[in-house]
Tab-separated table of C-alpha atoms and ligand atoms in Angstrom:
chain	number	residue	atom	x	y	z
A	1	MET	CA	-11.585	-17.903	17.860
A	2	ARG	CA	-12.321	-17.217	14.194
A	3	VAL	CA	-11.528	-14.016	12.350
A	4	ARG	CA	-11.971	-13.004	8.726
A	5	PHE	CA	-10.769	-10.677	6.024
A	6	ALA	CA	-13.504	-9.856	3.550
A	7	PRO	CA	-12.238	-7.937	0.528
A	8	SER	CA	-14.464	-6.635	-2.235
A	9	PRO	CA	-12.779	-7.555	-5.517
A	10	THR	CA	-13.210	-4.149	-7.117
A	11	GLY	CA	-9.598	-3.202	-7.782
A	12	PHE	CA	-6.141	-3.740	-6.396
A	13	LEU	CA	-5.490	-4.453	-2.733
A	14	HIS	CA	-5.408	-1.055	-1.024
A	15	ILE	CA	-2.802	-0.470	1.638
A	16	GLY	CA	-5.520	0.285	4.210
A	17	ASN	CA	-7.190	-3.050	3.531
A	18	ALA	CA	-3.815	-4.762	3.581
A	19	ARG	CA	-3.409	-3.407	7.075
A	20	THR	CA	-6.767	-4.917	8.079
A	21	ALA	CA	-5.554	-8.221	6.644
A	22	VAL	CA	-2.254	-7.965	8.538
A	23	ILE	CA	-4.000	-7.232	11.827
A	24	ASN	CA	-6.352	-10.188	11.374
A	25	HIS	CA	-3.377	-12.353	10.453
A	26	LEU	CA	-1.436	-11.317	13.561
A	27	VAL	CA	-4.445	-12.004	15.765
A	28	ALA	CA	-4.963	-15.394	14.126
A	29	GLN	CA	-1.295	-16.294	14.587
A	30	LYS	CA	-1.280	-15.155	18.166
A	31	GLU	CA	-4.503	-16.860	19.200
A	32	ASN	CA	-4.082	-19.849	16.965
A	33	ALA	CA	-7.363	-18.799	15.397
A	34	ASP	CA	-8.805	-19.534	11.971
A	35	LEU	CA	-8.548	-16.787	9.383
A	36	VAL	CA	-11.259	-16.883	6.741
A	37	ILE	CA	-10.947	-15.027	3.441
A	38	ARG	CA	-14.411	-14.205	2.162
A	39	ILE	CA	-14.859	-12.523	-1.198
A	40	GLU	CA	-17.596	-9.888	-1.095
A	41	ASP	CA	-18.413	-9.682	-4.771
A	42	THR	CA	-22.029	-8.577	-4.891
A	43	ASP	CA	-21.248	-5.282	-6.567
A	44	LYS	CA	-21.876	-6.637	-10.052
A	45	GLU	CA	-20.499	-3.687	-11.983
A	46	ARG	CA	-17.290	-3.232	-10.073
A	47	SER	CA	-16.320	-6.784	-9.076
A	48	SER	CA	-14.072	-8.938	-11.223
A	49	ILE	CA	-12.313	-12.248	-10.973
A	50	GLU	CA	-9.057	-10.553	-12.050
A	51	SER	CA	-9.289	-8.281	-9.057
A	52	GLU	CA	-9.966	-11.253	-6.771
A	53	GLN	CA	-6.902	-13.021	-8.154
A	54	SER	CA	-4.649	-10.032	-7.753
A	55	ILE	CA	-5.875	-9.425	-4.191
A	56	MET	CA	-5.241	-13.076	-3.289
A	57	GLU	CA	-1.770	-12.901	-4.828
A	58	ASP	CA	-0.909	-9.766	-2.900
A	59	LEU	CA	-2.174	-11.293	0.343
A	60	LYS	CA	-0.031	-14.341	-0.254
A	61	TRP	CA	2.998	-12.213	-1.101
A	62	LEU	CA	2.460	-10.193	2.056
A	63	GLY	CA	2.656	-13.384	4.085
A	64	ILE	CA	-0.955	-13.550	5.254
A	65	LYS	CA	-1.820	-17.114	6.249
A	66	TRP	CA	-5.461	-18.075	5.930
A	67	THR	CA	-7.207	-21.305	6.757
A	68	GLU	CA	-10.289	-20.990	4.507
A	69	SER	CA	-10.879	-19.231	1.196
A	70	PRO	CA	-12.684	-19.735	-2.139
A	71	LYS	CA	-9.764	-21.746	-3.447
A	72	LEU	CA	-8.860	-23.544	-0.254
A	73	GLY	CA	-12.448	-24.351	0.653
A	74	GLY	CA	-13.422	-25.206	4.226
A	75	ASN	CA	-16.391	-26.255	6.307
A	76	PHE	CA	-18.240	-22.967	5.990
A	77	GLY	CA	-18.199	-22.359	2.237
A	78	PRO	CA	-18.825	-21.262	-0.352
A	79	TYR	CA	-16.554	-18.305	0.332
A	80	ARG	CA	-17.749	-16.015	-2.456
A	81	GLN	CA	-20.923	-14.140	-1.681
A	82	THR	CA	-22.276	-14.514	-5.218
A	83	GLU	CA	-22.236	-18.283	-4.639
A	84	ARG	CA	-24.323	-17.961	-1.477
A	85	PHE	CA	-27.482	-16.384	-2.896
A	86	ASP	CA	-29.666	-19.377	-2.028
A	87	ILE	CA	-28.649	-19.035	1.586
A	88	TYR	CA	-29.549	-15.339	1.694
A	89	LYS	CA	-32.894	-16.030	0.007
A	90	GLU	CA	-33.983	-18.199	2.896
A	91	TYR	CA	-33.244	-15.444	5.360
A	92	THR	CA	-34.975	-12.832	3.219
A	93	GLU	CA	-38.046	-15.011	3.146
A	94	LYS	CA	-37.974	-15.270	6.941
A	95	LEU	CA	-37.720	-11.519	7.330
A	96	LEU	CA	-40.581	-10.916	4.887
A	97	GLN	CA	-42.817	-13.494	6.516
A	98	SER	CA	-42.260	-12.104	9.969
A	99	GLY	CA	-42.902	-8.554	8.768
A	100	LYS	CA	-39.380	-7.440	9.665
A	101	ALA	CA	-38.726	-6.660	6.027
A	102	PHE	CA	-41.058	-5.496	3.307
A	103	LYS	CA	-41.211	-5.044	-0.431
A	104	CYS	CA	-40.917	-1.400	-1.336
A	105	PHE	CA	-42.472	-0.249	-4.585
A	106	CYS	CA	-41.482	3.400	-4.311
A	107	THR	CA	-39.545	5.095	-7.038
A	108	ARG	CA	-36.217	6.623	-6.144
A	109	GLU	CA	-37.789	10.079	-6.335
A	110	GLU	CA	-40.551	9.133	-3.918
A	111	VAL	CA	-38.040	7.871	-1.384
A	112	GLU	CA	-35.972	11.003	-1.796
A	113	GLU	CA	-39.065	13.145	-1.257
A	114	ASP	CA	-40.070	11.279	1.898
A	115	LYS	CA	-36.567	11.469	3.296
A	116	ASN	CA	-36.384	15.213	2.725
A	117	LEU	CA	-39.736	15.732	4.345
A	118	ALA	CA	-38.762	13.661	7.369
A	119	GLN	CA	-35.619	15.704	7.724
A	120	LYS	CA	-37.536	18.942	7.465
A	121	GLU	CA	-40.003	17.824	10.105
A	122	ASN	CA	-37.183	16.532	12.238
A	123	ARG	CA	-38.522	13.015	12.557
A	124	PRO	CA	-37.041	9.665	11.509
A	125	PHE	CA	-37.687	8.575	7.949
A	126	LEU	CA	-40.169	5.721	7.726
A	127	ASP	CA	-40.697	4.222	4.322
A	128	ARG	CA	-44.230	4.671	3.023
A	129	CYS	CA	-44.338	0.981	2.042
A	130	ARG	CA	-43.314	-0.353	5.454
A	131	ASP	CA	-46.811	-1.007	6.762
A	132	ARG	CA	-48.321	-2.722	3.731
A	133	SER	CA	-49.744	-6.140	4.450
A	134	ILE	CA	-48.162	-9.175	2.874
A	135	GLU	CA	-51.254	-9.536	0.690
A	136	GLU	CA	-50.995	-5.973	-0.558
A	137	GLN	CA	-47.330	-6.483	-1.323
A	138	ALA	CA	-48.149	-9.639	-3.261
A	139	LYS	CA	-50.820	-7.799	-5.232
A	140	LEU	CA	-48.468	-5.013	-6.294
A	141	GLU	CA	-45.824	-7.540	-7.190
A	142	ALA	CA	-48.334	-9.435	-9.322
A	143	GLU	CA	-49.039	-6.213	-11.190
A	144	GLY	CA	-45.432	-6.335	-12.291
A	145	LYS	CA	-44.249	-3.332	-10.295
A	146	PRO	CA	-40.511	-3.329	-9.660
A	147	PHE	CA	-39.545	-3.462	-6.005
A	148	THR	CA	-36.649	-3.573	-3.610
A	149	ILE	CA	-36.718	-5.398	-0.292
A	150	LYS	CA	-36.135	-3.199	2.694
A	151	PHE	CA	-35.427	-3.849	6.320
A	152	LYS	CA	-37.941	-2.294	8.691
A	153	VAL	CA	-35.787	-0.410	11.153
A	154	PRO	CA	-37.460	-0.595	14.564
A	155	VAL	CA	-38.353	2.708	16.135
A	156	GLY	CA	-37.027	3.684	19.546
A	157	GLU	CA	-34.397	1.000	19.877
A	158	THR	CA	-30.858	1.546	21.085
A	159	ILE	CA	-28.117	-0.480	19.518
A	160	GLU	CA	-25.167	-0.805	21.814
A	161	PHE	CA	-21.999	-2.830	21.593
A	162	ASP	CA	-18.603	-3.024	23.197
A	163	ASP	CA	-16.055	-2.337	20.524
A	164	GLN	CA	-12.663	-3.738	21.428
A	165	ILE	CA	-10.955	-0.592	20.227
A	166	LYS	CA	-13.566	2.151	20.470
A	167	GLY	CA	-15.105	1.043	23.760
A	168	LYS	CA	-18.856	1.309	24.277
A	169	VAL	CA	-20.591	2.420	21.105
A	170	SER	CA	-24.239	3.338	21.014
A	171	PHE	CA	-26.611	4.241	18.183
A	172	LYS	CA	-30.277	5.152	18.285
A	173	SER	CA	-32.284	3.296	15.667
A	174	GLU	CA	-33.807	6.590	14.500
A	175	HIS	CA	-30.395	7.854	13.528
A	176	ILE	CA	-29.203	5.217	11.136
A	177	GLY	CA	-30.889	6.529	8.031
A	178	GLY	CA	-34.271	4.818	8.119
A	179	ASP	CA	-35.512	1.650	6.466
A	180	PHE	CA	-32.734	0.389	4.247
A	181	ILE	CA	-32.510	-1.795	1.178
A	182	ILE	CA	-31.390	-5.373	1.760
A	183	VAL	CA	-32.163	-6.740	-1.712
A	184	ARG	CA	-31.953	-4.581	-4.818
A	185	SER	CA	-34.556	-4.575	-7.555
A	186	ASP	CA	-32.347	-6.903	-9.622
A	187	GLY	CA	-32.438	-9.476	-6.825
A	188	PHE	CA	-28.888	-8.815	-5.602
A	189	PRO	CA	-28.618	-8.634	-1.808
A	190	VAL	CA	-26.566	-5.771	-0.359
A	191	TYR	CA	-23.453	-5.820	1.772
A	192	ASN	CA	-24.916	-4.598	5.075
A	193	TYR	CA	-27.465	-7.358	5.012
A	194	ILE	CA	-25.493	-10.400	4.014
A	195	VAL	CA	-22.276	-9.575	5.824
A	196	ILE	CA	-23.811	-10.398	9.179
A	197	ILE	CA	-25.437	-13.561	7.863
A	198	ASP	CA	-22.064	-14.713	6.602
A	199	ASP	CA	-20.221	-13.704	9.741
A	200	THR	CA	-22.710	-15.740	11.743
A	201	LEU	CA	-22.849	-18.779	9.482
A	202	MET	CA	-19.085	-18.804	9.194
A	203	GLU	CA	-18.931	-18.636	12.992
A	204	ILE	CA	-16.737	-15.560	12.969
A	205	SER	CA	-16.167	-14.667	16.606
A	206	HIS	CA	-14.315	-11.366	16.074
A	207	VAL	CA	-14.873	-8.866	13.289
A	208	ILE	CA	-11.781	-6.678	13.051
A	209	ARG	CA	-12.060	-4.064	10.324
A	210	GLY	CA	-11.658	-0.410	9.424
A	211	GLU	CA	-13.524	2.338	11.181
A	212	ASP	CA	-15.253	3.215	7.913
A	213	HIS	CA	-17.568	0.308	8.742
A	214	LEU	CA	-18.468	1.541	12.212
A	215	SER	CA	-21.612	3.301	11.007
A	216	ASN	CA	-22.674	0.097	9.214
A	217	THR	CA	-22.474	-1.940	12.379
A	218	PRO	CA	-25.850	-0.935	13.913
A	219	LYS	CA	-27.579	-2.019	10.701
A	220	GLN	CA	-25.797	-5.342	10.798
A	221	ILE	CA	-26.663	-5.844	14.452
A	222	LEU	CA	-30.330	-5.047	13.810
A	223	ILE	CA	-30.390	-7.692	11.085
A	224	ALA	CA	-28.781	-10.192	13.461
A	225	ARG	CA	-31.378	-9.420	16.108
A	226	ALA	CA	-34.238	-9.692	13.648
A	227	LEU	CA	-33.016	-13.102	12.546
A	228	GLY	CA	-32.089	-14.283	16.033
A	229	LEU	CA	-28.447	-14.661	15.036
A	230	PRO	CA	-25.552	-14.227	17.455
A	231	GLU	CA	-23.525	-11.018	17.226
A	232	PRO	CA	-19.760	-11.196	16.814
A	233	VAL	CA	-17.369	-9.089	18.861
A	234	TYR	CA	-16.372	-5.970	16.916
A	235	ALA	CA	-13.087	-4.081	16.747
A	236	HIS	CA	-12.967	-1.048	14.480
A	237	MET	CA	-9.523	0.235	13.650
A	238	PRO	CA	-8.919	3.941	13.136
A	239	LEU	CA	-8.274	4.770	9.511
A	240	LEU	CA	-4.958	5.559	7.919
A	241	VAL	CA	-4.295	9.191	7.155
A	242	GLY	CA	-1.541	11.129	5.415
A	243	GLU	CA	0.674	13.668	7.151
A	244	ASP	CA	-2.010	16.299	6.601
A	245	LYS	CA	-4.374	14.088	8.661
A	246	LYS	CA	-6.624	13.567	5.632
A	247	LYS	CA	-7.756	10.098	4.590
A	248	LEU	CA	-4.885	8.287	2.915
A	249	SER	CA	-5.104	8.602	-0.855
A	250	LYS	CA	-2.958	8.498	-3.964
A	251	ARG	CA	-2.164	12.158	-3.384
A	252	HIS	CA	-0.060	11.122	-0.397
A	253	GLY	CA	1.873	8.329	-2.076
A	254	ILE	CA	1.561	4.716	-3.143
A	255	THR	CA	-1.687	3.118	-1.976
A	256	SER	CA	-1.751	-0.179	-3.916
A	257	VAL	CA	0.076	-3.144	-2.489
A	258	ASN	CA	1.055	-4.370	-5.956
A	259	ILE	CA	2.957	-1.146	-6.579
A	260	TYR	CA	4.869	-1.511	-3.325
A	261	ARG	CA	5.685	-4.996	-4.450
A	262	ASN	CA	6.881	-3.897	-7.896
A	263	GLU	CA	9.010	-1.117	-6.499
A	264	GLY	CA	10.944	-3.543	-4.401
A	265	TYR	CA	9.443	-3.350	-0.963
A	266	LEU	CA	9.839	-6.554	0.998
A	267	PRO	CA	6.726	-8.235	2.354
A	268	GLU	CA	8.439	-8.664	5.726
A	269	ALA	CA	8.949	-4.913	5.992
A	270	LEU	CA	5.416	-4.095	4.915
A	271	MET	CA	3.995	-6.590	7.401
A	272	ASN	CA	6.144	-5.093	10.169
A	273	TYR	CA	5.183	-1.538	9.248
A	274	LEU	CA	1.454	-2.186	8.845
A	275	GLY	CA	1.356	-4.320	11.979
A	276	MET	CA	2.823	-1.514	14.072
A	277	LEU	CA	0.912	1.413	12.640
A	278	GLY	CA	-0.889	3.383	15.285
A	279	TRP	CA	0.942	2.010	18.318
A	280	ALA	CA	4.468	1.642	19.665
A	281	SER	CA	6.322	-1.119	21.434
A	282	GLU	CA	7.244	-0.622	25.082
A	283	SER	CA	10.941	-0.366	24.275
A	284	GLY	CA	10.323	2.025	21.405
A	285	GLU	CA	11.928	-0.422	19.012
A	286	GLU	CA	10.349	-0.614	15.600
A	287	ILE	CA	11.845	-3.580	13.828
A	288	PHE	CA	9.908	-6.680	14.728
A	289	PRO	CA	10.009	-9.643	12.388
A	290	GLU	CA	6.699	-11.460	12.214
A	291	ASP	CA	7.251	-14.006	14.994
A	292	GLU	CA	8.259	-11.285	17.451
A	293	LEU	CA	5.464	-9.026	16.312
A	294	VAL	CA	2.972	-11.806	16.984
A	295	LYS	CA	4.290	-12.048	20.543
A	296	ILE	CA	3.945	-8.368	21.407
A	297	PHE	CA	0.830	-7.635	19.371
A	298	SER	CA	-2.625	-7.185	20.796
A	299	VAL	CA	-5.699	-5.544	19.283
A	300	SER	CA	-5.927	-3.441	22.417
A	301	ASN	CA	-2.577	-1.873	21.471
A	302	LEU	CA	-4.189	-0.126	18.548
A	303	GLY	CA	-4.778	3.522	19.324
A	304	LYS	CA	-8.149	5.173	19.097
A	305	SER	CA	-7.026	7.980	16.816
A	306	ALA	CA	-6.136	7.859	13.140
A	307	ALA	CA	-2.762	6.375	12.271
A	308	VAL	CA	-0.486	8.567	10.181
A	309	PHE	CA	1.077	6.652	7.324
A	310	ASP	CA	4.735	7.664	7.152
A	311	PHE	CA	6.051	6.767	3.702
A	312	LYS	CA	9.625	7.687	4.624
A	313	LYS	CA	9.607	5.463	7.641
A	314	LEU	CA	8.333	2.539	5.647
A	315	ARG	CA	11.173	3.074	3.156
A	316	TRP	CA	13.674	3.202	5.976
A	317	MET	CA	12.253	0.046	7.495
A	318	ASN	CA	12.492	-1.677	4.136
A	319	GLY	CA	16.155	-0.691	3.974
A	320	GLN	CA	16.692	-2.284	7.373
A	321	TYR	CA	15.168	-5.537	6.179
A	322	ILE	CA	17.328	-5.455	3.033
A	323	LYS	CA	20.436	-4.862	5.129
A	324	ASN	CA	19.736	-7.761	7.442
A	325	MET	CA	18.549	-10.328	4.946
A	326	ASP	CA	20.433	-13.497	4.156
A	327	ILE	CA	22.721	-12.566	1.233
A	328	SER	CA	21.797	-15.465	-0.989
A	329	LYS	CA	18.076	-14.823	-0.639
A	330	LEU	CA	18.631	-11.112	-1.125
A	331	THR	CA	20.658	-11.697	-4.294
A	332	ASP	CA	17.819	-13.761	-5.752
A	333	LEU	CA	15.386	-10.972	-4.942
A	334	PHE	CA	17.635	-8.364	-6.537
A	335	LEU	CA	18.125	-10.295	-9.804
A	336	PRO	CA	14.967	-9.125	-11.622
A	337	TYR	CA	15.665	-5.527	-10.585
A	338	ILE	CA	19.244	-5.816	-11.833
A	339	LYS	CA	17.961	-6.984	-15.174
A	340	GLU	CA	15.347	-4.285	-15.291
A	341	SER	CA	17.977	-1.612	-14.739
A	342	GLY	CA	19.845	-2.855	-17.787
A	343	PHE	CA	22.784	-4.713	-16.215
A	344	ASP	CA	23.749	-8.171	-17.365
A	345	VAL	CA	25.280	-10.212	-14.571
A	346	SER	CA	24.591	-13.606	-16.121
A	347	ALA	CA	28.280	-14.249	-16.733
A	348	MET	CA	29.410	-13.098	-13.303
A	349	GLU	CA	30.304	-15.658	-10.694
A	350	ARG	CA	27.627	-15.879	-8.043
A	351	GLU	CA	30.149	-15.338	-5.270
A	352	LYS	CA	31.370	-12.095	-6.790
A	353	LEU	CA	27.809	-10.871	-7.295
A	354	GLU	CA	26.967	-11.657	-3.682
A	355	THR	CA	30.074	-9.805	-2.515
A	356	ILE	CA	29.132	-6.763	-4.585
A	357	ILE	CA	25.595	-6.870	-3.239
A	358	SER	CA	26.801	-7.162	0.316
A	359	LEU	CA	28.775	-3.949	-0.250
A	360	ILE	CA	25.863	-1.931	-1.651
A	361	LYS	CA	22.847	-3.397	0.106
A	362	GLY	CA	23.238	-0.788	2.850
A	363	ASN	CA	22.657	1.928	0.252
A	364	CYS	CA	19.428	0.375	-0.990
A	365	GLU	CA	16.146	1.170	0.714
A	366	LEU	CA	14.231	-0.543	-2.071
A	367	LEU	CA	15.185	-3.495	-4.240
A	368	SER	CA	14.799	-1.168	-7.224
A	369	ASP	CA	17.582	1.054	-5.836
A	370	ILE	CA	20.165	-1.538	-6.851
A	371	GLY	CA	20.456	-0.067	-10.369
A	372	ASN	CA	21.784	3.176	-8.887
A	373	PHE	CA	24.797	1.459	-7.343
A	374	LEU	CA	25.707	-1.438	-9.605
A	375	GLY	CA	27.237	0.912	-12.150
A	376	ILE	CA	29.996	1.581	-9.617
A	377	PHE	CA	31.187	-1.969	-10.270
A	378	LEU	CA	29.969	-2.716	-13.753
A	379	ASN	CA	30.091	0.384	-15.937
A	380	GLU	CA	33.335	1.331	-17.612
A	381	VAL	CA	32.937	5.002	-16.824
A	382	ASN	CA	29.991	6.396	-14.903
A	383	GLU	CA	28.164	9.517	-15.918
A	384	HIS	CA	28.510	12.182	-13.275
A	385	ASP	CA	25.467	13.887	-11.938
A	386	GLU	CA	25.534	17.637	-11.360
A	387	LYS	CA	26.688	17.439	-7.761
A	388	THR	CA	29.502	15.032	-8.508
A	389	ALA	CA	30.660	17.100	-11.466
A	390	LYS	CA	30.684	20.216	-9.323
A	391	LEU	CA	32.797	18.498	-6.723
A	392	LEU	CA	35.283	17.283	-9.317
A	393	GLU	CA	35.584	20.784	-10.742
A	394	GLN	CA	37.026	22.107	-7.471
A	395	ASP	CA	40.742	22.901	-7.279
A	396	TYR	CA	41.265	20.462	-4.439
A	397	SER	CA	39.759	17.730	-6.597
A	398	ALA	CA	42.041	18.637	-9.500
A	399	ASP	CA	44.978	17.896	-7.246
A	400	ILE	CA	43.660	14.400	-6.528
A	401	ILE	CA	42.814	13.704	-10.179
A	402	LYS	CA	46.299	14.751	-11.257
A	403	ILE	CA	48.023	12.584	-8.667
A	404	ALA	CA	45.881	9.576	-9.626
A	405	ALA	CA	46.542	10.117	-13.334
A	406	ASP	CA	50.279	10.355	-12.700
A	407	MET	CA	50.153	7.135	-10.689
A	408	LEU	CA	48.607	5.168	-13.561
A	409	ALA	CA	52.038	4.455	-15.041
A	410	GLU	CA	53.091	2.469	-11.995
A	411	LEU	CA	49.785	0.662	-11.410
A	412	ASP	CA	48.408	-2.569	-12.839
A	413	GLU	CA	45.792	-5.180	-12.041
A	414	SER	CA	48.001	-6.805	-9.424
A	415	ASN	CA	48.757	-3.775	-7.289
A	416	TYR	CA	46.176	-1.038	-7.899
A	417	ALA	CA	43.825	-2.135	-5.153
A	418	GLU	CA	46.466	-1.745	-2.436
A	419	LYS	CA	48.409	1.147	-3.886
A	420	LEU	CA	45.983	3.654	-5.357
A	421	ILE	CA	44.349	5.143	-2.279
A	422	PRO	CA	47.427	5.086	0.021
A	423	GLY	CA	49.441	6.588	-2.852
A	424	ILE	CA	47.035	9.485	-3.287
A	425	LYS	CA	46.898	10.092	0.462
A	426	GLU	CA	50.660	10.257	0.615
A	427	LYS	CA	51.096	12.683	-2.230
A	428	THR	CA	48.345	15.195	-1.488
A	429	GLU	CA	48.021	17.847	1.181
A	430	ASN	CA	44.206	17.432	1.151
A	431	LYS	CA	42.600	16.095	4.286
A	432	GLY	CA	39.190	14.951	5.496
A	433	LYS	CA	36.339	15.661	3.096
A	434	LYS	CA	38.631	17.308	0.578
A	435	LEU	CA	40.521	14.070	0.413
A	436	PHE	CA	37.822	11.419	0.597
A	437	HIS	CA	35.056	13.016	-1.435
A	438	PRO	CA	37.137	13.536	-4.600
A	439	ILE	CA	38.673	10.054	-4.299
A	440	ARG	CA	35.219	8.496	-4.102
A	441	ALA	CA	33.880	10.574	-6.983
A	442	LEU	CA	36.928	9.837	-9.093
A	443	ILE	CA	36.772	6.101	-8.575
A	444	THR	CA	33.043	5.495	-8.532
A	445	GLY	CA	31.632	8.476	-10.401
A	446	ALA	CA	29.227	9.092	-7.512
A	447	MET	CA	29.149	10.745	-4.117
A	448	ASN	CA	27.561	7.849	-2.246
A	449	GLY	CA	28.310	4.202	-2.334
A	450	PRO	CA	30.123	1.313	-0.760
A	451	ASP	CA	33.305	1.107	1.271
A	452	LEU	CA	35.943	2.067	-1.283
A	453	GLU	CA	38.743	-0.189	-0.132
A	454	LEU	CA	36.442	-3.185	-0.317
A	455	ALA	CA	34.972	-2.105	-3.624
A	456	LEU	CA	38.251	-1.443	-5.436
A	457	PRO	CA	39.338	-5.042	-6.021
A	458	LEU	CA	35.889	-5.830	-7.409
A	459	ILE	CA	35.930	-3.010	-9.954
A	460	GLY	CA	39.127	-4.029	-11.761
A	461	PHE	CA	42.102	-1.980	-12.939
A	462	GLU	CA	40.935	-1.445	-16.524
A	463	LYS	CA	37.808	0.357	-15.397
A	464	ILE	CA	39.640	2.379	-12.760
A	465	LYS	CA	42.157	3.463	-15.360
A	466	LYS	CA	39.441	4.596	-17.774
A	467	ARG	CA	37.653	6.493	-15.023
A	468	ILE	CA	40.809	8.329	-13.959
A	469	GLU	CA	41.613	9.184	-17.576
A	470	PHE	CA	38.068	10.376	-18.102
A	471	CYS	CA	38.304	12.683	-15.081
A	472	ARG	CA	41.703	13.925	-16.232
A	473	ASP	CA	40.341	14.749	-19.694
A	474	THR	CA	37.149	16.285	-18.366
A	475	TYR	CA	38.236	18.279	-15.345
A	476	LEU	CA	41.921	19.151	-15.729
A	477	LYS	CA	42.403	22.165	-17.911
B	1	LIG	N1	-16.077	-5.974	1.835
B	1	LIG	C1	-15.859	-4.874	2.729
B	1	LIG	C2	-14.789	-3.949	2.198
B	1	LIG	O1	-13.996	-4.368	1.392
B	1	LIG	C3	-15.384	-5.324	4.097
B	1	LIG	C4	-16.510	-5.622	4.937
B	1	LIG	C5	-16.236	-5.961	6.353
B	1	LIG	O2	-15.069	-6.117	6.744
B	1	LIG	O3	-17.206	-6.103	7.055
B	1	LIG	O4	-14.761	-2.825	2.606
């Protein structure tokens, strides 16, 4: 079995395409199949090598494992379409010679006119150049007239195939838009034409891609038939949509893989989430690291209807992966985000840093969340947000602040960690939330954060003292 992922290098890797890559990867892992990366770069204006590089980097980061690519090479290269033009030329020649394609000398306006007329008369559009003899075509070409090469869509043919996700799909040749361009006037061949040549020559057995390509498939099959090439098995995945059921776009949230990466999503979580979009495991469980996902995954799991992309769920899943990751690896991953949020931990012992991280990792859904919690340990005094300030302004909080401030005289570095919280508990009448919320806010300057008793010894007495004094001066009148 051989599958492929065929990105067009016209921008960053889109999350929908990343999902196609993940699905092909899972299939390849499961079936021990080859995964080919083919770069479809025939859109001259929009393709760039920078885009290709960034897509390849994102695929690598995501954990996609391919067996052939432009860089890796392989037995079926080259793997960039712009390097395969000689190959396509041969096939174009065959199609022209056999009369299955023709040179079209119409202007855009003429084609438009003919199409409109065909629509009005409710008959399929047939290009006015389609029946010119080869000699006539040669004559017009010799006159220097610009031309495109078009495929002559047969009339009255049914194109049927068994899609592994959609089931039986059937198109009538009259309904696919008429004779279509396979080579532009500048000599560049178009996607729908060369994709099937490449899939065949690269011996791709299964084409698994987004449903947006379903309507292209009959054209590709017609080309295969005209050239006597074998047809791959197709599986068209339903598209990703937002919660409003509209096609996923920037309006809904992040759509570029590189942004997920920068914000501190883990590739493991993204792979898990994308791999399980649109279906559910039998047990209802959702966390499946790659090796387990490979075991339970099958293309036939994928539902027929659009998959809703749930940004919150992905965040949650990322948090789960952060929580369960090996602490040393996680600390390494956090380091750039720590730096970016302005904290300098270069002088801190690694063991202490790992202990701090193990206390706050449960509060982080993204790697970039770390900056929100490190201040609990590292800042002298933390600024209070509105909610925290409001809490500390309450009378029941004043009681706690006063007790803590009075206790400062008897506390020092050696005993504060054991004595502070039990001491406050003993001296106040406050209970439950009225006890624990002000203590947390007083000590950490925030309402959420790590286990206080574990955090205290890591903060240090000097900071605790300053924080209590700050609260005393700010909130006790
Ligand atoms: N290059 C196409 C795209 O990026 C994919 C084509 C295909 O999978 O057949 O949409």
